[in-house]
mmCIF file of C-alpha atoms in Angstrom:
data_model
loop_
_atom_site.group_PDB
_atom_site.id
_atom_site.type_symbol
_atom_site.label_atom_id
_atom_site.label_comp_id
_atom_site.label_asym_id
_atom_site.label_seq_id
_atom_site.Cartn_x
_atom_site.Cartn_y
_atom_site.Cartn_z
ATOM 1 C CA UNK W 1235 -17.546 -14.647 -11.427
ATOM 2 C CA UNK W 1236 -18.740 -16.947 -14.192
ATOM 3 C CA UNK W 1237 -21.497 -18.485 -12.084
ATOM 4 C CA UNK W 1238 -22.955 -15.024 -11.382
ATOM 5 C CA UNK W 1239 -22.632 -13.603 -14.910
ATOM 6 C CA UNK W 1240 -23.140 -16.570 -17.262
ATOM 7 C CA UNK W 1241 -26.945 -16.394 -17.462
ATOM 8 C CA UNK W 1242 -26.995 -12.638 -17.871
ATOM 9 C CA UNK W 1243 -24.295 -12.611 -20.570
ATOM 10 C CA UNK W 1244 -25.753 -15.516 -22.520
ATOM 11 C CA UNK W 1245 -23.696 -16.088 -25.647
ATOM 12 C CA UNK W 1246 -22.276 -12.574 -25.546
ATOM 13 C CA UNK W 1247 -18.800 -11.757 -24.365
ATOM 14 C CA UNK W 1248 -18.425 -10.772 -20.776
ATOM 15 C CA UNK W 1249 -15.467 -9.039 -19.240
ATOM 16 C CA UNK W 1250 -13.582 -9.613 -16.031
ATOM 17 C CA UNK W 1251 -11.308 -6.792 -14.941
ATOM 18 C CA UNK W 1252 -8.360 -7.959 -12.858
ATOM 19 C CA UNK W 1253 -5.110 -6.522 -11.621
ATOM 20 C CA UNK W 1254 -2.062 -8.003 -13.311
ATOM 21 C CA UNK W 1255 -0.442 -9.467 -10.217
ATOM 22 C CA UNK W 1256 1.095 -12.820 -11.121
ATOM 23 C CA UNK W 1257 -0.613 -14.544 -8.192
ATOM 24 C CA UNK W 1258 -4.012 -13.804 -9.748
ATOM 25 C CA UNK W 1259 -3.293 -15.236 -13.181
ATOM 26 C CA UNK W 1260 -2.565 -18.831 -14.129
ATOM 27 C CA UNK W 1261 -2.706 -20.867 -17.303
ATOM 28 C CA UNK W 1262 -5.806 -22.725 -16.071
ATOM 29 C CA UNK W 1263 -7.513 -19.449 -15.211
ATOM 30 C CA UNK W 1264 -6.844 -17.953 -18.653
ATOM 31 C CA UNK W 1265 -7.838 -21.189 -20.403
ATOM 32 C CA UNK W 1266 -11.136 -21.274 -18.490
ATOM 33 C CA UNK W 1267 -11.798 -17.658 -19.446
ATOM 34 C CA UNK W 1268 -11.206 -18.317 -23.153
ATOM 35 C CA UNK W 1269 -13.347 -21.473 -23.136
ATOM 36 C CA UNK W 1270 -16.213 -19.633 -21.428
ATOM 37 C CA UNK W 1271 -16.236 -16.469 -23.532
ATOM 38 C CA UNK W 1272 -14.792 -14.325 -20.742
ATOM 39 C CA UNK W 1273 -12.457 -11.568 -21.843
ATOM 40 C CA UNK W 1274 -9.867 -10.593 -19.286
ATOM 41 C CA UNK W 1275 -8.927 -6.954 -18.934
ATOM 42 C CA UNK W 1276 -5.995 -6.079 -16.726
ATOM 43 C CA UNK W 1277 -5.205 -2.905 -14.831
ATOM 44 C CA UNK W 1278 -1.695 -1.548 -15.324
ATOM 45 C CA UNK W 1279 0.679 -2.205 -12.422
ATOM 46 C CA UNK W 1280 0.389 0.145 -9.423
ATOM 47 C CA UNK W 1281 -2.818 1.763 -10.668
ATOM 48 C CA UNK W 1282 -5.648 0.048 -8.807
ATOM 49 C CA UNK W 1283 -5.869 2.902 -6.276
ATOM 50 C CA UNK W 1284 -7.065 5.053 -9.204
ATOM 51 C CA UNK W 1285 -8.813 2.561 -11.473
ATOM 52 C CA UNK W 1286 -10.401 -0.157 -9.364
ATOM 53 C CA UNK W 1287 -13.981 0.663 -8.335
ATOM 54 C CA UNK W 1288 -13.640 -0.994 -4.920
ATOM 55 C CA UNK W 1289 -10.624 1.144 -4.061
ATOM 56 C CA UNK W 1290 -12.142 4.337 -5.426
ATOM 57 C CA UNK W 1291 -15.726 4.170 -4.224
ATOM 58 C CA UNK W 1292 -16.146 1.580 -1.489
ATOM 59 C CA UNK W 1293 -13.062 1.267 0.702
ATOM 60 C CA UNK W 1294 -13.015 4.982 1.533
ATOM 61 C CA UNK W 1295 -16.597 5.028 2.840
ATOM 62 C CA UNK W 1296 -15.987 1.687 4.592
ATOM 63 C CA UNK W 1297 -12.969 3.131 6.372
ATOM 64 C CA UNK W 1298 -14.959 6.223 7.355
ATOM 65 C CA UNK W 1299 -17.960 4.324 8.761
ATOM 66 C CA UNK W 1300 -15.787 1.756 10.549
ATOM 67 C CA UNK W 1301 -13.701 4.525 12.113
ATOM 68 C CA UNK W 1302 -16.824 6.382 13.192
ATOM 69 C CA UNK W 1303 -18.358 3.257 14.774
ATOM 70 C CA UNK W 1304 -15.120 2.372 16.573
ATOM 71 C CA UNK W 1305 -14.668 5.951 17.776
ATOM 72 C CA UNK W 1306 -18.260 6.109 19.068
ATOM 73 C CA UNK W 1307 -17.780 2.785 20.865
ATOM 74 C CA UNK W 1308 -14.560 3.887 22.557
ATOM 75 C CA UNK W 1309 -16.082 7.225 23.621
ATOM 76 C CA UNK W 1310 -19.294 5.701 24.978
ATOM 77 C CA UNK W 1311 -17.959 2.546 26.621
ATOM 78 C CA UNK W 1312 -14.535 3.712 27.821
ATOM 79 C CA UNK W 1313 -13.184 0.453 26.436
ATOM 80 C CA UNK W 1314 -10.866 -0.372 23.570
ATOM 81 C CA UNK W 1315 -11.927 -2.233 20.453
ATOM 82 C CA UNK W 1316 -11.443 -5.981 20.888
ATOM 83 C CA UNK W 1317 -11.779 -8.904 18.483
ATOM 84 C CA UNK W 1318 -15.311 -9.559 19.687
ATOM 85 C CA UNK W 1319 -16.480 -6.009 18.980
ATOM 86 C CA UNK W 1320 -14.569 -5.612 15.712
ATOM 87 C CA UNK W 1321 -17.037 -7.668 13.683
ATOM 88 C CA UNK W 1322 -20.016 -5.628 14.808
ATOM 89 C CA UNK W 1323 -18.369 -2.423 13.598
ATOM 90 C CA UNK W 1324 -17.348 -4.064 10.349
ATOM 91 C CA UNK W 1325 -20.866 -5.336 9.611
ATOM 92 C CA UNK W 1326 -22.425 -1.960 10.380
ATOM 93 C CA UNK W 1327 -19.810 -0.112 8.334
ATOM 94 C CA UNK W 1328 -20.374 -2.379 5.321
ATOM 95 C CA UNK W 1329 -24.121 -1.833 5.568
ATOM 96 C CA UNK W 1330 -23.618 1.933 5.255
ATOM 97 C CA UNK W 1331 -20.680 1.922 2.825
ATOM 98 C CA UNK W 1332 -21.628 -0.816 0.372
ATOM 99 C CA UNK W 1333 -24.814 0.705 -0.933
ATOM 100 C CA UNK W 1334 -26.159 0.380 -4.444
ATOM 101 C CA UNK W 1335 -25.494 4.073 -5.123
ATOM 102 C CA UNK W 1336 -21.878 3.847 -3.869
ATOM 103 C CA UNK W 1337 -21.243 0.818 -6.084
ATOM 104 C CA UNK W 1338 -22.704 2.572 -9.142
ATOM 105 C CA UNK W 1339 -20.753 5.743 -8.378
ATOM 106 C CA UNK W 1340 -17.532 3.737 -8.036
ATOM 107 C CA UNK W 1341 -17.898 2.299 -11.540
ATOM 108 C CA UNK W 1342 -18.827 5.736 -12.859
ATOM 109 C CA UNK W 1343 -15.863 7.461 -11.178
ATOM 110 C CA UNK W 1344 -13.410 4.993 -12.703
ATOM 111 C CA UNK W 1345 -14.917 5.362 -16.175
ATOM 112 C CA UNK W 1346 -15.943 1.715 -16.446
ATOM 113 C CA UNK W 1347 -19.710 2.189 -16.675
ATOM 114 C CA UNK W 1348 -20.818 4.192 -18.427
ATOM 115 C CA UNK W 1349 -17.635 4.004 -20.467
ATOM 116 C CA UNK W 1350 -15.614 7.174 -20.068
ATOM 117 C CA UNK W 1351 -11.941 6.403 -20.792
ATOM 118 C CA UNK W 1352 -10.660 9.826 -19.699
ATOM 119 C CA UNK W 1353 -12.439 9.819 -16.316
ATOM 120 C CA UNK W 1354 -9.273 9.027 -14.386
ATOM 121 C CA UNK W 1355 -6.865 10.916 -16.636
ATOM 122 C CA UNK W 1356 -8.619 14.202 -15.927
ATOM 123 C CA UNK W 1357 -7.980 13.711 -12.191
ATOM 124 C CA UNK W 1358 -4.216 13.246 -12.520
ATOM 125 C CA UNK W 1359 -1.953 16.223 -11.865
ATOM 126 C CA UNK W 1360 -0.578 17.755 -15.020
ATOM 127 C CA UNK W 1361 3.125 17.462 -15.618
ATOM 128 C CA UNK W 1362 5.351 19.943 -17.345
ATOM 129 C CA UNK W 1363 6.215 19.047 -20.900
ATOM 130 C CA UNK W 1364 9.913 18.377 -21.491
ATOM 131 C CA UNK W 1365 9.812 20.528 -24.639
ATOM 132 C CA UNK W 1366 11.718 23.356 -22.995
ATOM 133 C CA UNK W 1367 15.048 22.745 -21.365
ATOM 134 C CA UNK W 1368 15.027 26.002 -19.441
ATOM 135 C CA UNK W 1369 16.955 24.413 -16.584
ATOM 136 C CA UNK W 1370 20.013 24.261 -18.834
ATOM 137 C CA UNK W 1371 21.943 27.460 -19.384
ATOM 138 C CA UNK W 1372 24.214 28.105 -22.356
ATOM 139 C CA UNK W 1373 27.182 27.803 -20.038
ATOM 140 C CA UNK W 1374 26.253 24.279 -19.007
ATOM 141 C CA UNK W 1375 26.107 23.026 -22.585
ATOM 142 C CA UNK W 1376 29.467 21.887 -23.988
ATOM 143 C CA UNK W 1377 30.456 23.746 -27.134
ATOM 144 C CA UNK W 1378 32.966 21.256 -28.514
ATOM 145 C CA UNK W 1379 33.458 17.525 -28.506
ATOM 146 C CA UNK W 1380 36.673 18.001 -26.487
ATOM 147 C CA UNK W 1381 34.591 19.427 -23.646
ATOM 148 C CA UNK W 1382 32.208 16.482 -23.829
ATOM 149 C CA UNK W 1383 34.998 13.890 -23.653
ATOM 150 C CA UNK W 1384 37.136 15.712 -21.078
ATOM 151 C CA UNK W 1385 37.377 14.227 -17.574
ATOM 152 C CA UNK W 1386 36.464 16.839 -14.954
ATOM 153 C CA UNK W 1387 39.337 17.746 -12.624
ATOM 154 C CA UNK W 1388 37.579 20.083 -10.202
ATOM 155 C CA UNK W 1389 34.108 20.598 -8.843
ATOM 156 C CA UNK W 1390 33.676 23.626 -11.117
ATOM 157 C CA UNK W 1391 34.386 21.416 -14.162
ATOM 158 C CA UNK W 1392 31.320 19.383 -13.333
#
């Protein structure tokens, strides 16, 4: 990362966005980042499928184009995909999926560039606010402390 961004960043800060998996972070790694003016930003756990540009904008098209190439091969050659043919499909799929526009769109869709912090939040399903406890009826609420502390004897007491 540093070798490819150092000249462009100059003396300015540059950012590296990583997932927070422990196998990706070490003391030496963090020390190198601090010494070289690299700020580390970390995705929250279990969120890269929504926030990481590669997952959002490149792996989907790659999967589509690889599947299409493999399907076309199987239909036209009446043969299954073998190790020797796999790489040809993969190279072709990458050529179609990893385009400049797909890369830019991936960073845009995740709100990284241009910066749009709510880009992902607007795509999440809304959840019901816990402000109303409509699932509780008056009957289910204990009216005295004796009821709260009483051990249930039957299923109806529960």
